[in-house]
Amino acid sequence: MELKKELSSIEGVYIPAFYNITYCPDNRIDKVIPLYNAPEKVKKRRVEDINKYPIHSVITTPYSEFRNTELIEVSRGCGKGCRFCAAGFIYLPPRERSKEVIMDSVIKGIDKTGKVGLVGAAVSEYSGLKDVCRQVIDIGGEATLSSLRLDVIDKECLLLLKGSGYKTITLAPEAGSDRLRDVINKCISDEEIFNAASLISEAGMNKVKLYFMIGLPTESDYDIEAIVLLVKKIRGIIKKGEITLKVNPFIPKPWTPFQWSPYAGIGVLQKRLKIVKRGLAIIKGIRVNFLSPREGYAQTYLSMGDRRLRDTLITAHYKGWREAFRKAEPLPDFFVNREKRFEEVLPWDFIDHGIKKRYLWDEYQRALKDITTPPCNVGRCTRCGVCLMM
Ligand code: SF4
């Protein structure tokens, strides 16, 4: 106990046992009462200069998504403000590591495994991306990226990526229609997607992966038909090779503007998934992979739940999700299928990331009205509150 008390006095340390939580009769959180002088809010700690702490893989293995690849974090946070993205918001403000630091990690990584993977919430916006690719080509290694933002692709970038061994172009339109992309603040038009497809085709890269989400706030069947139309047009531009769609249910995430939004529901998602699969079934060279809406339900439960999930998780481990959900208290729908109000105390409100809750709420309201928000303007803007904390 004495050790816990000592730890709790350190900024950024959270001791769950030092917070007593009371609940309303309808299961919402009523109050969070700190004990033993624990702070009301646990303030997130930040490294002042990320260049002092290069981050790269410690263990590489053939049994992972990026097999035998030295992963290198080039940046943190993303200033574009996609409203569904936890990594983008939680790590704000957007910060980059210097080219020198990244080059050093790249040389060591290639020496170790022959291949480096650049990671971060906004890898393709990394200002040193082209230089890193040139370096990789010069020393005869390979490079890969998690995904490319459609509006930053140009001919030179594609040729450099191709030269450094990047084989499958991964793009994330996320939604089928311009309108829904505005709702999520992706701010990429059909036109920009088709331009990117033309550049990819001209560069002779014919393995393309496209990420989409279904069940986004305000989505209708029209937006799903738009995915089918968009992919058909992309197929018309990239005529050779395989196009793989990854269609995942939208999972609301804490600390994003969509944290108040409900899961779309298993039935609705199954129907919408069917529209995508049927619409593309007869188109040659298109594969549709998806995460099942049931699995998405469980993921939303994990994402939106609070400490009351403990017993459910233990039951799920020993007896499976079906049994766990049957016994869960409160019922899983309470966490998954319910739109929350601004006043509600959310289970993660005790963490102070520096982002104002009101800012996230205003972003949610703008989303519901199809209004976009411009990207971060670090040094000149204080709207979300994070830069005031730095
Ligand atoms: S204060 Fe402005 S620039 Fe800073 S992280 Fe927030 S939105 Fe981005």
mmCIF file of C-alpha atoms and ligand atoms in Angstrom:
data_model
loop_
_atom_site.group_PDB
_atom_site.id
_atom_site.type_symbol
_atom_site.label_atom_id
_atom_site.label_comp_id
_atom_site.label_asym_id
_atom_site.label_seq_id
_atom_site.Cartn_x
_atom_site.Cartn_y
_atom_site.Cartn_z
ATOM 1 C CA MET A 1 0.000 0.000 0.000
ATOM 2 C CA GLU A 2 2.777 2.448 0.871
ATOM 3 C CA LEU A 3 4.442 1.744 -2.481
ATOM 4 C CA LYS A 4 1.146 2.372 -4.320
ATOM 5 C CA LYS A 5 0.742 5.679 -2.487
ATOM 6 C CA GLU A 6 4.278 6.688 -3.470
ATOM 7 C CA LEU A 7 3.653 5.729 -7.085
ATOM 8 C CA SER A 8 0.341 7.547 -7.200
ATOM 9 C CA SER A 9 2.083 10.822 -6.365
ATOM 10 C CA ILE A 10 4.150 10.558 -9.585
ATOM 11 C CA GLU A 11 2.617 12.449 -12.493
ATOM 12 C CA GLY A 12 1.231 10.037 -15.098
ATOM 13 C CA VAL A 13 0.868 7.005 -12.814
ATOM 14 C CA TYR A 14 -2.620 5.505 -12.462
ATOM 15 C CA ILE A 15 -3.441 3.167 -9.578
ATOM 16 C CA PRO A 16 -6.912 1.703 -10.354
ATOM 17 C CA ALA A 17 -7.515 0.697 -6.726
ATOM 18 C CA PHE A 18 -7.263 4.368 -5.697
ATOM 19 C CA TYR A 19 -10.439 5.279 -7.541
ATOM 20 C CA ASN A 20 -13.827 4.386 -6.156
ATOM 21 C CA ILE A 21 -16.514 4.353 -8.822
ATOM 22 C CA THR A 22 -20.240 4.649 -8.139
ATOM 23 C CA TYR A 23 -22.907 3.849 -10.741
ATOM 24 C CA CYS A 24 -26.370 5.251 -11.546
ATOM 25 C CA PRO A 25 -29.388 2.881 -11.479
ATOM 26 C CA ASP A 26 -29.286 2.833 -15.315
ATOM 27 C CA ASN A 27 -25.613 1.624 -15.197
ATOM 28 C CA ARG A 28 -23.959 4.878 -16.277
ATOM 29 C CA ILE A 29 -20.980 5.987 -14.178
ATOM 30 C CA ASP A 30 -22.188 8.346 -11.462
ATOM 31 C CA LYS A 31 -18.979 9.491 -9.765
ATOM 32 C CA VAL A 32 -15.276 8.699 -9.754
ATOM 33 C CA ILE A 33 -13.916 9.351 -6.263
ATOM 34 C CA PRO A 34 -10.118 9.480 -5.885
ATOM 35 C CA LEU A 35 -8.754 8.009 -2.649
ATOM 36 C CA TYR A 36 -5.485 8.546 -0.746
ATOM 37 C CA ASN A 37 -4.799 11.927 -2.356
ATOM 38 C CA ALA A 38 -4.718 10.392 -5.852
ATOM 39 C CA PRO A 39 -5.173 13.107 -8.510
ATOM 40 C CA GLU A 40 -8.648 13.599 -9.946
ATOM 41 C CA LYS A 41 -7.153 13.331 -13.437
ATOM 42 C CA VAL A 42 -4.040 11.419 -14.372
ATOM 43 C CA LYS A 43 -2.044 13.697 -16.602
ATOM 44 C CA LYS A 44 -0.425 12.068 -19.594
ATOM 45 C CA ARG A 45 3.352 12.501 -19.622
ATOM 46 C CA ARG A 46 5.130 13.377 -22.806
ATOM 47 C CA VAL A 47 8.688 13.034 -23.981
ATOM 48 C CA GLU A 48 9.744 16.577 -24.794
ATOM 49 C CA ASP A 49 12.076 15.674 -27.630
ATOM 50 C CA ILE A 50 11.196 12.433 -29.426
ATOM 51 C CA ASN A 51 14.558 12.539 -31.223
ATOM 52 C CA LYS A 52 16.232 11.577 -27.972
ATOM 53 C CA TYR A 53 14.316 8.307 -27.981
ATOM 54 C CA PRO A 54 14.467 6.516 -31.347
ATOM 55 C CA ILE A 55 11.898 3.733 -31.385
ATOM 56 C CA HIS A 56 12.514 0.578 -33.375
ATOM 57 C CA SER A 57 11.934 -3.159 -33.045
ATOM 58 C CA VAL A 58 13.790 -5.029 -30.356
ATOM 59 C CA ILE A 59 12.656 -8.453 -31.487
ATOM 60 C CA THR A 60 12.033 -9.402 -35.116
ATOM 61 C CA THR A 61 10.310 -12.647 -35.998
ATOM 62 C CA PRO A 62 8.907 -14.486 -39.038
ATOM 63 C CA TYR A 63 5.635 -14.961 -37.097
ATOM 64 C CA SER A 64 4.251 -11.414 -37.270
ATOM 65 C CA GLU A 65 2.339 -9.234 -39.745
ATOM 66 C CA PHE A 66 5.565 -7.433 -40.736
ATOM 67 C CA ARG A 67 7.749 -10.521 -40.711
ATOM 68 C CA ASN A 68 11.490 -10.131 -40.194
ATOM 69 C CA THR A 69 11.124 -6.401 -40.529
ATOM 70 C CA GLU A 70 12.760 -3.802 -38.339
ATOM 71 C CA LEU A 71 9.895 -1.423 -37.533
ATOM 72 C CA ILE A 72 10.867 2.211 -37.043
ATOM 73 C CA GLU A 73 8.549 4.894 -35.646
ATOM 74 C CA VAL A 74 9.020 8.003 -37.792
ATOM 75 C CA SER A 75 6.321 10.202 -36.270
ATOM 76 C CA ARG A 76 3.653 10.473 -33.581
ATOM 77 C CA GLY A 77 0.133 11.829 -33.718
ATOM 78 C CA CYS A 78 -1.549 13.003 -36.893
ATOM 79 C CA GLY A 79 -2.738 16.497 -37.612
ATOM 80 C CA LYS A 80 -5.297 15.512 -40.243
ATOM 81 C CA GLY A 81 -7.988 14.884 -37.630
ATOM 82 C CA CYS A 82 -9.742 11.763 -38.999
ATOM 83 C CA ARG A 83 -12.541 11.510 -36.453
ATOM 84 C CA PHE A 84 -12.403 7.733 -35.949
ATOM 85 C CA CYS A 85 -8.663 7.474 -35.339
ATOM 86 C CA ALA A 86 -7.434 6.867 -31.791
ATOM 87 C CA ALA A 87 -3.715 6.935 -32.689
ATOM 88 C CA GLY A 88 -4.163 10.282 -34.421
ATOM 89 C CA PHE A 89 -5.827 11.966 -31.422
ATOM 90 C CA ILE A 90 -4.176 10.315 -28.425
ATOM 91 C CA TYR A 91 -0.672 11.179 -29.593
ATOM 92 C CA LEU A 92 -1.373 14.787 -30.632
ATOM 93 C CA PRO A 93 0.284 17.147 -31.447
ATOM 94 C CA PRO A 94 1.825 15.772 -34.639
ATOM 95 C CA ARG A 95 5.591 15.335 -34.186
ATOM 96 C CA GLU A 96 8.277 13.962 -36.488
ATOM 97 C CA ARG A 97 11.648 12.452 -35.771
ATOM 98 C CA SER A 98 14.531 14.116 -37.562
ATOM 99 C CA LYS A 99 15.906 12.590 -40.780
ATOM 100 C CA GLU A 100 19.275 11.983 -39.108
ATOM 101 C CA VAL A 101 17.724 9.914 -36.306
ATOM 102 C CA ILE A 102 15.582 7.893 -38.737
ATOM 103 C CA MET A 103 18.468 7.306 -41.162
ATOM 104 C CA ASP A 104 20.555 5.979 -38.301
ATOM 105 C CA SER A 105 17.798 3.508 -37.362
ATOM 106 C CA VAL A 106 17.308 2.574 -41.041
ATOM 107 C CA ILE A 107 20.992 1.725 -41.548
ATOM 108 C CA LYS A 108 21.069 -0.392 -38.390
ATOM 109 C CA GLY A 109 17.754 -2.064 -39.295
ATOM 110 C CA ILE A 110 18.839 -3.021 -42.794
ATOM 111 C CA ASP A 111 22.078 -4.332 -41.425
ATOM 112 C CA LYS A 112 20.070 -6.513 -39.025
ATOM 113 C CA THR A 113 17.212 -7.877 -41.183
ATOM 114 C CA GLY A 114 17.585 -6.366 -44.667
ATOM 115 C CA LYS A 115 14.143 -4.776 -44.401
ATOM 116 C CA VAL A 116 12.679 -1.814 -42.529
ATOM 117 C CA GLY A 117 9.047 -0.886 -41.936
ATOM 118 C CA LEU A 118 8.197 2.756 -41.306
ATOM 119 C CA VAL A 119 5.363 3.197 -38.836
ATOM 120 C CA GLY A 120 3.426 6.082 -37.282
ATOM 121 C CA ALA A 121 -0.075 7.536 -37.404
ATOM 122 C CA ALA A 122 0.835 9.508 -40.557
ATOM 123 C CA VAL A 123 3.797 7.771 -42.209
ATOM 124 C CA SER A 124 3.153 8.989 -45.730
ATOM 125 C CA GLU A 125 3.173 12.613 -44.522
ATOM 126 C CA TYR A 126 6.637 12.136 -43.027
ATOM 127 C CA SER A 127 8.699 14.939 -44.584
ATOM 128 C CA GLY A 128 11.799 12.750 -44.918
ATOM 129 C CA LEU A 129 10.026 9.826 -46.627
ATOM 130 C CA LYS A 130 11.625 10.256 -50.050
ATOM 131 C CA ASP A 131 15.116 10.667 -48.552
ATOM 132 C CA VAL A 132 14.664 7.528 -46.473
ATOM 133 C CA CYS A 133 13.611 5.566 -49.586
ATOM 134 C CA ARG A 134 16.672 6.842 -51.499
ATOM 135 C CA GLN A 135 18.906 5.748 -48.639
ATOM 136 C CA VAL A 136 17.272 2.298 -48.561
ATOM 137 C CA ILE A 137 17.830 1.920 -52.321
ATOM 138 C CA ASP A 138 21.459 3.069 -51.995
ATOM 139 C CA ILE A 139 22.312 0.464 -49.374
ATOM 140 C CA GLY A 140 20.372 -2.296 -51.130
ATOM 141 C CA GLY A 141 17.685 -2.858 -48.514
ATOM 142 C CA GLU A 142 13.897 -3.024 -48.594
ATOM 143 C CA ALA A 143 11.309 -0.692 -47.078
ATOM 144 C CA THR A 144 7.618 -1.026 -46.354
ATOM 145 C CA LEU A 145 4.922 1.294 -44.976
ATOM 146 C CA SER A 146 1.687 0.655 -43.112
ATOM 147 C CA SER A 147 -0.419 2.682 -45.566
ATOM 148 C CA LEU A 148 -0.176 5.634 -47.934
ATOM 149 C CA ARG A 149 -2.413 8.688 -47.796
ATOM 150 C CA LEU A 150 -4.045 9.064 -51.182
ATOM 151 C CA ASP A 151 -3.503 12.804 -51.473
ATOM 152 C CA VAL A 152 0.284 12.664 -50.937
ATOM 153 C CA ILE A 153 1.028 10.152 -53.676
ATOM 154 C CA ASP A 154 3.056 11.457 -56.596
ATOM 155 C CA LYS A 155 5.075 9.840 -59.359
ATOM 156 C CA GLU A 156 8.446 10.257 -57.650
ATOM 157 C CA CYS A 157 7.170 8.890 -54.359
ATOM 158 C CA LEU A 158 5.768 5.769 -56.049
ATOM 159 C CA LEU A 159 8.940 5.113 -58.035
ATOM 160 C CA LEU A 160 11.082 5.481 -54.917
ATOM 161 C CA LEU A 161 8.810 3.158 -52.953
ATOM 162 C CA LYS A 162 8.855 0.652 -55.795
ATOM 163 C CA GLY A 163 12.650 0.884 -55.980
ATOM 164 C CA SER A 164 12.919 0.192 -52.281
ATOM 165 C CA GLY A 165 10.917 -2.999 -52.568
ATOM 166 C CA TYR A 166 7.443 -1.783 -51.548
ATOM 167 C CA LYS A 167 5.198 -4.288 -53.303
ATOM 168 C CA THR A 168 1.611 -3.893 -52.146
ATOM 169 C CA ILE A 169 0.222 -0.364 -52.207
ATOM 170 C CA THR A 170 -2.104 0.037 -49.246
ATOM 171 C CA LEU A 171 -4.587 2.892 -49.423
ATOM 172 C CA ALA A 172 -7.398 3.799 -47.068
ATOM 173 C CA PRO A 173 -10.334 5.609 -48.686
ATOM 174 C CA GLU A 174 -12.285 4.407 -45.587
ATOM 175 C CA ALA A 175 -15.671 5.365 -47.083
ATOM 176 C CA GLY A 176 -17.258 5.131 -50.511
ATOM 177 C CA SER A 177 -18.763 8.601 -50.905
ATOM 178 C CA ASP A 178 -17.297 12.107 -50.722
ATOM 179 C CA ARG A 179 -20.006 12.997 -48.190
ATOM 180 C CA LEU A 180 -19.130 10.213 -45.765
ATOM 181 C CA ARG A 181 -15.429 10.957 -46.115
ATOM 182 C CA ASP A 182 -16.293 14.520 -45.007
ATOM 183 C CA VAL A 183 -18.200 13.117 -42.017
ATOM 184 C CA ILE A 184 -15.099 11.244 -40.865
ATOM 185 C CA ASN A 185 -12.884 14.224 -41.834
ATOM 186 C CA LYS A 186 -10.853 12.121 -44.245
ATOM 187 C CA CYS A 187 -11.189 15.021 -46.711
ATOM 188 C CA ILE A 188 -10.222 13.068 -49.835
ATOM 189 C CA SER A 189 -12.364 13.348 -52.946
ATOM 190 C CA ASP A 190 -13.249 10.662 -55.506
ATOM 191 C CA GLU A 191 -11.174 12.703 -57.946
ATOM 192 C CA GLU A 192 -8.050 12.403 -55.769
ATOM 193 C CA ILE A 193 -8.612 8.666 -55.405
ATOM 194 C CA PHE A 194 -8.818 8.209 -59.177
ATOM 195 C CA ASN A 195 -5.696 10.341 -59.684
ATOM 196 C CA ALA A 196 -3.816 8.154 -57.204
ATOM 197 C CA ALA A 197 -5.085 5.029 -59.002
ATOM 198 C CA SER A 198 -3.794 6.394 -62.341
ATOM 199 C CA LEU A 199 -0.359 7.093 -60.841
ATOM 200 C CA ILE A 200 -0.232 3.595 -59.333
ATOM 201 C CA SER A 201 -1.166 2.063 -62.667
ATOM 202 C CA GLU A 202 1.446 4.145 -64.525
ATOM 203 C CA ALA A 203 4.104 3.103 -61.988
ATOM 204 C CA GLY A 204 3.305 -0.523 -62.859
ATOM 205 C CA MET A 205 2.363 -1.426 -59.299
ATOM 206 C CA ASN A 206 -0.478 -3.844 -59.518
ATOM 207 C CA LYS A 207 -0.976 -5.187 -56.031
ATOM 208 C CA VAL A 208 -3.358 -2.856 -54.248
ATOM 209 C CA LYS A 209 -5.038 -3.113 -50.881
ATOM 210 C CA LEU A 210 -7.969 -0.817 -50.057
ATOM 211 C CA TYR A 211 -9.292 -0.264 -46.542
ATOM 212 C CA PHE A 212 -12.941 0.577 -45.963
ATOM 213 C CA MET A 213 -15.112 0.855 -42.882
ATOM 214 C CA ILE A 214 -18.815 0.162 -42.743
ATOM 215 C CA GLY A 215 -21.265 1.257 -40.058
ATOM 216 C CA LEU A 216 -19.849 4.787 -39.798
ATOM 217 C CA PRO A 217 -21.998 7.520 -38.210
ATOM 218 C CA THR A 218 -24.700 8.854 -40.617
ATOM 219 C CA GLU A 219 -23.972 6.047 -43.137
ATOM 220 C CA SER A 220 -26.780 4.794 -45.372
ATOM 221 C CA ASP A 221 -27.030 2.051 -47.993
ATOM 222 C CA TYR A 222 -26.224 4.723 -50.579
ATOM 223 C CA ASP A 223 -22.731 5.113 -49.085
ATOM 224 C CA ILE A 224 -22.238 1.356 -49.344
ATOM 225 C CA GLU A 225 -23.302 1.299 -53.000
ATOM 226 C CA ALA A 226 -20.737 4.088 -53.423
ATOM 227 C CA ILE A 227 -17.964 1.714 -52.227
ATOM 228 C CA VAL A 228 -18.930 -0.725 -54.982
ATOM 229 C CA LEU A 229 -18.973 2.018 -57.643
ATOM 230 C CA LEU A 230 -15.670 3.471 -56.455
ATOM 231 C CA VAL A 231 -13.888 0.111 -56.519
ATOM 232 C CA LYS A 232 -15.303 -0.691 -59.973
ATOM 233 C CA LYS A 233 -13.898 2.615 -61.254
ATOM 234 C CA ILE A 234 -10.517 1.932 -59.620
ATOM 235 C CA ARG A 235 -10.506 -1.501 -61.309
ATOM 236 C CA GLY A 236 -11.168 0.312 -64.585
ATOM 237 C CA ILE A 237 -8.012 2.377 -64.015
ATOM 238 C CA ILE A 238 -5.717 -0.287 -62.510
ATOM 239 C CA LYS A 239 -6.487 -2.973 -65.040
ATOM 240 C CA LYS A 240 -3.862 -5.525 -64.066
ATOM 241 C CA GLY A 241 -3.185 -7.405 -60.851
ATOM 242 C CA GLU A 242 -5.177 -7.984 -57.741
ATOM 243 C CA ILE A 243 -7.167 -5.491 -55.694
ATOM 244 C CA THR A 244 -7.924 -6.618 -52.165
ATOM 245 C CA LEU A 245 -10.566 -4.879 -50.093
ATOM 246 C CA LYS A 246 -10.405 -4.976 -46.316
ATOM 247 C CA VAL A 247 -13.881 -4.111 -45.086
ATOM 248 C CA ASN A 248 -14.093 -3.672 -41.333
ATOM 249 C CA PRO A 249 -16.948 -2.577 -39.112
ATOM 250 C CA PHE A 250 -16.420 0.853 -37.601
ATOM 251 C CA ILE A 251 -15.421 0.495 -33.923
ATOM 252 C CA PRO A 252 -15.853 3.672 -31.825
ATOM 253 C CA LYS A 253 -12.676 4.481 -29.872
ATOM 254 C CA PRO A 254 -12.040 6.441 -26.656
ATOM 255 C CA TRP A 255 -10.563 9.919 -27.035
ATOM 256 C CA THR A 256 -11.897 10.410 -30.528
ATOM 257 C CA PRO A 257 -14.853 12.554 -31.634
ATOM 258 C CA PHE A 258 -16.739 9.303 -32.316
ATOM 259 C CA GLN A 259 -16.430 8.058 -28.720
ATOM 260 C CA TRP A 260 -20.092 8.976 -28.183
ATOM 261 C CA SER A 261 -21.259 7.051 -31.223
ATOM 262 C CA PRO A 262 -22.910 3.590 -31.035
ATOM 263 C CA TYR A 263 -21.860 0.469 -32.963
ATOM 264 C CA ALA A 264 -24.021 0.133 -36.066
ATOM 265 C CA GLY A 265 -25.344 -3.308 -35.058
ATOM 266 C CA ILE A 266 -24.669 -6.844 -36.299
ATOM 267 C CA GLY A 267 -27.795 -7.055 -38.510
ATOM 268 C CA VAL A 268 -27.196 -3.726 -40.278
ATOM 269 C CA LEU A 269 -23.525 -4.540 -40.857
ATOM 270 C CA GLN A 270 -24.254 -8.011 -42.233
ATOM 271 C CA LYS A 271 -26.682 -6.482 -44.719
ATOM 272 C CA ARG A 272 -24.182 -3.806 -45.794
ATOM 273 C CA LEU A 273 -21.376 -6.316 -46.110
ATOM 274 C CA LYS A 274 -23.606 -8.342 -48.411
ATOM 275 C CA ILE A 275 -24.116 -5.275 -50.650
ATOM 276 C CA VAL A 276 -20.326 -4.909 -51.034
ATOM 277 C CA LYS A 277 -19.706 -8.621 -51.629
ATOM 278 C CA ARG A 278 -22.558 -9.015 -54.131
ATOM 279 C CA GLY A 279 -21.691 -5.790 -55.930
ATOM 280 C CA LEU A 280 -18.105 -6.877 -56.532
ATOM 281 C CA ALA A 281 -18.588 -10.638 -56.918
ATOM 282 C CA ILE A 282 -18.447 -10.647 -60.709
ATOM 283 C CA ILE A 283 -15.566 -8.195 -61.066
ATOM 284 C CA LYS A 284 -12.353 -9.949 -61.997
ATOM 285 C CA GLY A 285 -9.304 -9.698 -59.741
ATOM 286 C CA ILE A 286 -11.100 -8.295 -56.709
ATOM 287 C CA ARG A 287 -10.995 -10.015 -53.347
ATOM 288 C CA VAL A 288 -13.051 -8.911 -50.358
ATOM 289 C CA ASN A 289 -11.740 -9.664 -46.870
ATOM 290 C CA PHE A 290 -13.697 -8.550 -43.859
ATOM 291 C CA LEU A 291 -13.900 -8.625 -40.104
ATOM 292 C CA SER A 292 -17.170 -10.230 -39.075
ATOM 293 C CA PRO A 293 -19.771 -7.891 -37.544
ATOM 294 C CA ARG A 294 -19.921 -10.237 -34.533
ATOM 295 C CA GLU A 295 -16.218 -9.828 -33.959
ATOM 296 C CA GLY A 296 -16.661 -6.069 -34.402
ATOM 297 C CA TYR A 297 -19.301 -6.198 -31.663
ATOM 298 C CA ALA A 298 -16.823 -7.853 -29.277
ATOM 299 C CA GLN A 299 -14.150 -5.305 -30.232
ATOM 300 C CA THR A 300 -16.536 -2.425 -29.519
ATOM 301 C CA TYR A 301 -17.328 -3.986 -26.154
ATOM 302 C CA LEU A 302 -13.607 -4.016 -25.352
ATOM 303 C CA SER A 303 -13.134 -0.493 -26.694
ATOM 304 C CA MET A 304 -16.077 1.144 -24.905
ATOM 305 C CA GLY A 305 -16.222 -0.915 -21.705
ATOM 306 C CA ASP A 306 -15.063 -0.110 -18.205
ATOM 307 C CA ARG A 307 -13.709 -2.070 -15.235
ATOM 308 C CA ARG A 308 -16.983 -4.011 -15.017
ATOM 309 C CA LEU A 309 -15.768 -6.061 -18.020
ATOM 310 C CA ARG A 310 -13.379 -7.964 -15.801
ATOM 311 C CA ASP A 311 -15.576 -11.013 -15.071
ATOM 312 C CA THR A 312 -16.765 -11.143 -18.684
ATOM 313 C CA LEU A 313 -13.190 -11.296 -19.934
ATOM 314 C CA ILE A 314 -12.338 -14.126 -17.563
ATOM 315 C CA THR A 315 -15.439 -16.080 -18.668
ATOM 316 C CA ALA A 316 -14.648 -15.368 -22.339
ATOM 317 C CA HIS A 317 -11.166 -16.771 -21.841
ATOM 318 C CA TYR A 318 -12.382 -20.030 -20.300
ATOM 319 C CA LYS A 319 -15.806 -20.532 -21.911
ATOM 320 C CA GLY A 320 -15.958 -18.321 -25.011
ATOM 321 C CA TRP A 321 -17.679 -15.039 -25.850
ATOM 322 C CA ARG A 322 -21.211 -16.448 -26.197
ATOM 323 C CA GLU A 323 -21.263 -17.648 -22.601
ATOM 324 C CA ALA A 324 -19.433 -14.516 -21.398
ATOM 325 C CA PHE A 325 -21.965 -12.185 -23.029
ATOM 326 C CA ARG A 326 -24.864 -14.231 -21.658
ATOM 327 C CA LYS A 327 -23.613 -13.682 -18.122
ATOM 328 C CA ALA A 328 -22.313 -10.112 -18.583
ATOM 329 C CA GLU A 329 -23.502 -7.460 -16.174
ATOM 330 C CA PRO A 330 -24.373 -4.814 -17.383
ATOM 331 C CA LEU A 331 -25.567 -6.301 -20.675
ATOM 332 C CA PRO A 332 -23.006 -5.800 -23.485
ATOM 333 C CA ASP A 333 -25.499 -3.682 -25.484
ATOM 334 C CA PHE A 334 -25.164 -1.035 -22.763
ATOM 335 C CA PHE A 335 -21.568 -0.411 -23.841
ATOM 336 C CA VAL A 336 -21.900 -1.254 -27.531
ATOM 337 C CA ASN A 337 -25.211 -0.085 -28.982
ATOM 338 C CA ARG A 338 -25.875 3.139 -27.111
ATOM 339 C CA GLU A 339 -25.223 6.701 -28.224
ATOM 340 C CA LYS A 340 -23.895 8.638 -25.247
ATOM 341 C CA ARG A 341 -24.546 12.246 -24.228
ATOM 342 C CA PHE A 342 -21.918 14.906 -23.634
ATOM 343 C CA GLU A 343 -22.634 15.049 -19.883
ATOM 344 C CA GLU A 344 -22.049 11.326 -19.378
ATOM 345 C CA VAL A 345 -18.912 10.401 -17.411
ATOM 346 C CA LEU A 346 -16.924 8.165 -19.728
ATOM 347 C CA PRO A 347 -14.747 5.378 -18.288
ATOM 348 C CA TRP A 348 -11.546 7.007 -19.605
ATOM 349 C CA ASP A 349 -12.340 10.596 -18.588
ATOM 350 C CA PHE A 350 -9.850 10.338 -15.716
ATOM 351 C CA ILE A 351 -6.944 10.482 -18.210
ATOM 352 C CA ASP A 352 -5.843 13.972 -19.151
ATOM 353 C CA HIS A 353 -4.347 13.832 -22.667
ATOM 354 C CA GLY A 354 -4.627 17.612 -22.951
ATOM 355 C CA ILE A 355 -7.465 17.381 -25.491
ATOM 356 C CA LYS A 356 -10.558 19.239 -24.354
ATOM 357 C CA LYS A 357 -13.612 16.994 -24.141
ATOM 358 C CA ARG A 358 -15.714 19.868 -25.485
ATOM 359 C CA TYR A 359 -13.485 20.023 -28.587
ATOM 360 C CA LEU A 360 -14.072 16.324 -29.289
ATOM 361 C CA TRP A 361 -17.817 16.796 -28.781
ATOM 362 C CA ASP A 362 -17.889 19.784 -31.160
ATOM 363 C CA GLU A 363 -16.033 17.660 -33.720
ATOM 364 C CA TYR A 364 -18.677 14.938 -33.292
ATOM 365 C CA GLN A 365 -21.461 17.495 -33.865
ATOM 366 C CA ARG A 366 -19.672 18.843 -36.956
ATOM 367 C CA ALA A 367 -19.389 15.267 -38.250
ATOM 368 C CA LEU A 368 -23.138 14.754 -37.886
ATOM 369 C CA LYS A 369 -23.644 17.875 -40.045
ATOM 370 C CA ASP A 370 -21.051 16.779 -42.698
ATOM 371 C CA ILE A 371 -18.743 19.674 -41.764
ATOM 372 C CA THR A 372 -14.989 19.146 -42.133
ATOM 373 C CA THR A 373 -12.229 20.625 -39.951
ATOM 374 C CA PRO A 374 -8.863 21.761 -41.343
ATOM 375 C CA PRO A 375 -5.664 19.988 -40.260
ATOM 376 C CA CYS A 376 -3.492 21.023 -37.284
ATOM 377 C CA ASN A 377 -1.542 24.223 -37.612
ATOM 378 C CA VAL A 378 1.039 23.656 -34.892
ATOM 379 C CA GLY A 379 2.352 26.854 -33.375
ATOM 380 C CA ARG A 380 -0.631 28.883 -34.522
ATOM 381 C CA CYS A 381 -3.568 26.982 -33.130
ATOM 382 C CA THR A 382 -4.858 26.146 -29.676
ATOM 383 C CA ARG A 383 -8.261 24.731 -30.580
ATOM 384 C CA CYS A 384 -8.023 21.219 -29.096
ATOM 385 C CA GLY A 385 -5.899 22.280 -26.124
ATOM 386 C CA VAL A 386 -2.956 19.906 -26.598
ATOM 387 C CA CYS A 387 -0.481 22.538 -27.761
ATOM 388 C CA LEU A 388 -1.233 24.618 -24.660
ATOM 389 C CA MET A 389 0.075 21.719 -22.580
ATOM 390 C CA MET A 390 3.441 21.537 -24.359
HETATM 391 S S1 SF4 B 1 -3.911 22.674 -30.583
HETATM 392 FE FE1 SF4 B 1 -4.259 22.767 -32.806
HETATM 393 S S2 SF4 B 1 -2.262 22.291 -33.720
HETATM 394 FE FE2 SF4 B 1 -2.165 21.649 -31.551
HETATM 395 S S3 SF4 B 1 -2.729 19.480 -31.607
HETATM 396 FE FE3 SF4 B 1 -4.610 20.638 -31.215
HETATM 397 S S4 SF4 B 1 -5.540 20.955 -33.244
HETATM 398 FE FE4 SF4 B 1 -3.394 20.332 -33.570
#
